[in-house]
Every structure is written in structure tokens, then in C-alpha cells.
Amino acid sequence: MEKRQLGRSGLRVSRMALGTMTWGGDTDAEEAASQLVAFVDAGGTLVDTADIYGEGEAERVLGSLLGDLVPRDDVVLATKAVARRTDGPFGGGASRGALLSALDGSLKRLGTDHVDLWQLHAWDSTVPVAETLAALEYAVNSGKARYVGVSNYSGWQLATAAAGAAAVAPLVSVQAEYSLLERGVDREVVPAAEHHGIGLLPWAPLGRGVLTGKYRTGTPADSRGASSVFAGYVEHHRTDRAARIVQAVATAADGLGTSPLAVALAWVRDRPGVVAPVVGARDTGQLTGSLTAEEITLPPAIRSALDDVSAIEVGYPERWPR
């Protein structure tokens, strides 16, 4: 798998990341092990998790697989903090105390002395940004985190944090939902990331599964859309606009002799500023389907057609002067 620089940092990662949101829940330890081996065998390195996935179980499962199954040094280990975990004073948020407590908890569950990429899961308006950034600086200075990034930040939030970050702990990445069905980040997040040298890690690059085409005629019983936990998550992108985009993706896939999944993933992977889409999978077979996108480069005509059918309005002030 091709490797890319993460922002302006010296960190190189695979151009696809393995997501673990369902690990420890819908995805049990045995299936997680199978996915991790398949991903690493394909040349993947970046594995993304978070302290709240499965209430910490995703980190525990991932930690149990590192060392014996897959060498720790073969993986770029990324996790996140900020989301509320407990009702205690340090159970969530972006205060110095909460963040450092969360980092220690993540390291314990992962069974390691450091993470390669530690990310703020969301903006916390109740905490001075200088305090939050000081916690990131401490994490890097202490060696508990090698690099730091953010997730789900708006353009102004990303620019504010990037401008205030210390030289020893610059932001190198931003995670954001980005796909043919969700292009809102094109307005301000992508330009802000480019300006500050921050790499984009898209989550839900397959439109929460809708871009695979599996929901075109209904809801498969074994899909996330049929799950009581994820039904609303998937329903968000089951719209008339989405249906038109999915049809365009399916048409492109037929013409290229590949799957809609591969087309949708290749489109977002090669967007400006994107380093590695974060792909989650129900099982190893589904992950293998995502890995086939590595072999696909979309012809300019097809990329242009997909750009057009998924285009969003971007005007003033994002495009000024014009």
C-alpha cells in the first residue's frame, strides 16, 4: 500500500487507515484479529481508535492484538480523547486534567507506553484553547504521544488551534466526515488544513455505507442500517440527493469493472489534502473489498462527473474575491 506524509510532519502512513469503531461490540476479538492481520498484510499501517469506542473495549481489543499477533512497531497507533467517558471531574472534555487522565487510560488499555497519533475528538468551547494545547504539548514532551491532531473541528476552530499550537507539538492531522455524500469540509476545513500543513483523515468515506449501493433497494438484515445502534447513523445519508450520487457511482463502477465501494473510496482518497480515509468494516470480507480500492485510479472524466453530481454550493465568503 502506498504511503503518504501526514501533513508537514515526518510521519509516513498508509493511504488507507483501519477504523475500529465497532470493535469490542459488533466486531468481536476474533474478527478484529482477522481484520488487523489482513490490513497489515496488505501494507496498511495506520490504525485508528478512540477511548469511547465500545466504552473502551475497542482499545482493549486492539491492545491485546499488538505484540503477539502484529508487532507494535508495524502499526501507526492513533487514538482520541475529549468525549465524555464518566461523570467524574476528569471524565471528559478538553481540560488539561481530563485530557491527561484520558491519555493515561488509553495507554493502559492499549498496553503501550505511547501512541503515535493522539487526537482531540471534538472542540470544547468551555475550556480555553491555550489550556487544551498545553496538554498536547505535555503529551508530546513526555513521550506519551509522538504526534497530535484533532477531529470534527470546523474551519475556524482548526485554524485557531493550529495557530496556537506550540512548535514542539504542531497539529499534523484533522479527522472529518468526508465523502461524495458529505462534502461540507470543502468550504473551510480543507483550505484551513492546507494553509497550516495539516493532513486530512476522512471518516465515513463510504457515506456511512450508503455509497456501497447496499441500500438501493432496501435495508439488508445484516447491515448497520438494520442495527438499533447504527440505524440513525446510516439514515442520515438516505436522501434523494444521495440516491442520485449512488447511481452515478454504480454507473462508474460498471464502466470500470469494479465495485461502487472501490470507486467511492478511490474518489475521496485522491481528493486534495487527503492523506488516508479511515475505513471500518463489519467483517474481513468487507475490509478486503475496501482494500481493492488501492488498485483503482479514477480516470479524469469519471472523477469530473462524480465531482459534478456531488457538488455543494461554495460561495461568499469562502470564495472571495470571485
Coordinates of C-alpha atoms in Angstrom, one line a residue, residues 112-241:
T112 CA 1.7 0.5 25.3
D113 CA 3.8 3.4 26.7
H114 CA 3.0 5.8 23.8
V115 CA 0.6 6.4 20.9
D116 CA 1.8 7.6 17.6
L117 CA -1.0 10.0 17.0
W118 CA -3.2 11.4 19.8
Q119 CA -6.3 13.4 18.6
L120 CA -8.8 15.7 20.2
H121 CA -12.2 14.1 19.3
A122 CA -14.1 17.4 19.3
W123 CA -13.8 21.1 20.1
D124 CA -14.6 22.0 23.8
S125 CA -15.9 25.6 24.0
T126 CA -15.8 25.5 27.8
V127 CA -12.0 25.3 28.0
P128 CA -9.5 27.9 27.0
V129 CA -7.8 26.7 23.8
A130 CA -4.4 27.5 25.4
E131 CA -5.0 25.0 28.2
T132 CA -6.0 22.3 25.7
L133 CA -3.0 22.9 23.6
A134 CA -0.7 22.9 26.6
A135 CA -1.9 19.4 27.4
L136 CA -1.0 18.3 23.9
E137 CA 2.4 19.9 24.3
Y138 CA 2.9 18.0 27.6
A139 CA 1.9 14.7 25.9
V140 CA 4.5 15.1 23.2
N141 CA 7.2 16.3 25.6
S142 CA 6.6 13.4 27.9
G143 CA 6.9 10.9 25.0
K144 CA 3.4 9.6 25.6
A145 CA 2.3 10.9 22.2
R146 CA 4.5 11.2 19.2
Y147 CA 2.2 13.4 17.1
V148 CA -1.1 15.2 17.8
G149 CA -4.2 16.1 15.8
V150 CA -7.8 17.0 16.0
S151 CA -11.2 15.6 14.8
N152 CA -14.5 17.1 13.9
Y153 CA -13.3 20.7 14.0
S154 CA -14.8 23.5 11.9
G155 CA -12.6 25.6 9.8
W156 CA -12.2 28.5 12.3
Q157 CA -11.6 26.0 15.1
L158 CA -8.9 24.2 13.2
A159 CA -7.2 27.5 12.2
T160 CA -7.4 28.8 15.8
A161 CA -5.8 25.6 17.2
A162 CA -3.2 25.3 14.5
A163 CA -2.1 28.9 15.0
G164 CA -1.8 28.5 18.8
A165 CA -0.1 25.1 18.8
A166 CA 3.5 25.1 20.1
A167 CA 6.3 24.4 17.7
V168 CA 7.1 21.2 19.7
A169 CA 3.5 19.9 19.2
P170 CA 2.1 21.2 15.9
L171 CA -1.2 19.7 14.7
V172 CA -0.5 17.2 11.9
S173 CA -3.9 15.9 11.2
V174 CA -7.6 16.5 11.2
Q175 CA -10.3 13.9 11.0
A176 CA -13.6 14.9 9.5
E177 CA -16.6 13.2 7.8
Y178 CA -15.8 13.4 4.0
S179 CA -17.3 11.5 1.1
L180 CA -19.2 12.0 -2.1
L181 CA -22.3 12.4 0.2
E182 CA -20.7 14.8 2.7
R183 CA -18.5 17.5 1.2
G184 CA -19.1 20.3 3.7
V185 CA -15.4 20.3 4.7
D186 CA -14.6 21.6 1.2
R187 CA -15.9 25.0 2.2
E188 CA -13.4 25.9 5.0
V189 CA -11.8 22.8 6.7
V190 CA -9.9 21.7 3.6
P191 CA -8.5 25.2 2.9
A192 CA -7.6 25.7 6.6
A193 CA -5.8 22.3 6.7
E194 CA -3.9 23.1 3.5
H195 CA -2.8 26.5 4.8
H196 CA -1.5 25.1 8.1
G197 CA 0.1 21.9 6.6
I198 CA -2.4 19.6 8.3
G199 CA -3.3 16.2 6.7
L200 CA -6.9 15.2 6.3
L201 CA -8.1 11.8 7.5
P202 CA -11.7 11.3 6.3
W203 CA -14.1 9.3 8.4
A204 CA -17.2 7.6 6.9
P205 CA -15.5 7.8 3.4
L206 CA -18.2 5.4 2.1
G207 CA -21.1 7.7 3.2
R208 CA -21.8 5.6 6.3
G209 CA -22.1 2.6 4.0
V210 CA -24.7 4.1 1.6
L211 CA -22.1 4.6 -1.2
T212 CA -21.6 0.8 -1.4
G213 CA -25.0 0.6 -3.0
K214 CA -26.3 -1.9 -0.5
Y215 CA -29.3 0.3 0.5
R216 CA -30.5 1.0 -3.1
T217 CA -33.4 -1.5 -2.8
G218 CA -33.9 -1.8 0.9
T219 CA -32.1 -2.4 4.2
P220 CA -30.1 -5.7 4.3
A221 CA -30.8 -7.6 7.6
D222 CA -27.0 -7.9 8.3
S223 CA -26.2 -4.2 7.6
R224 CA -25.6 -1.3 10.0
G225 CA -28.8 0.2 8.8
A226 CA -30.7 -2.7 10.4
S227 CA -28.9 -2.2 13.7
S228 CA -30.7 -0.5 16.5
V229 CA -27.4 1.2 17.4
F230 CA -26.5 2.5 13.9
A231 CA -29.8 2.8 12.0
G232 CA -30.0 6.6 12.6
Y233 CA -26.3 6.9 11.7
V234 CA -27.0 5.4 8.3
E235 CA -30.4 7.0 7.7
H236 CA -28.7 10.4 7.7
H237 CA -27.5 9.8 4.2
R238 CA -30.5 8.0 2.7
T239 CA -31.9 11.0 0.8
D240 CA -32.9 11.8 -2.8
R241 CA -29.7 13.6 -3.4

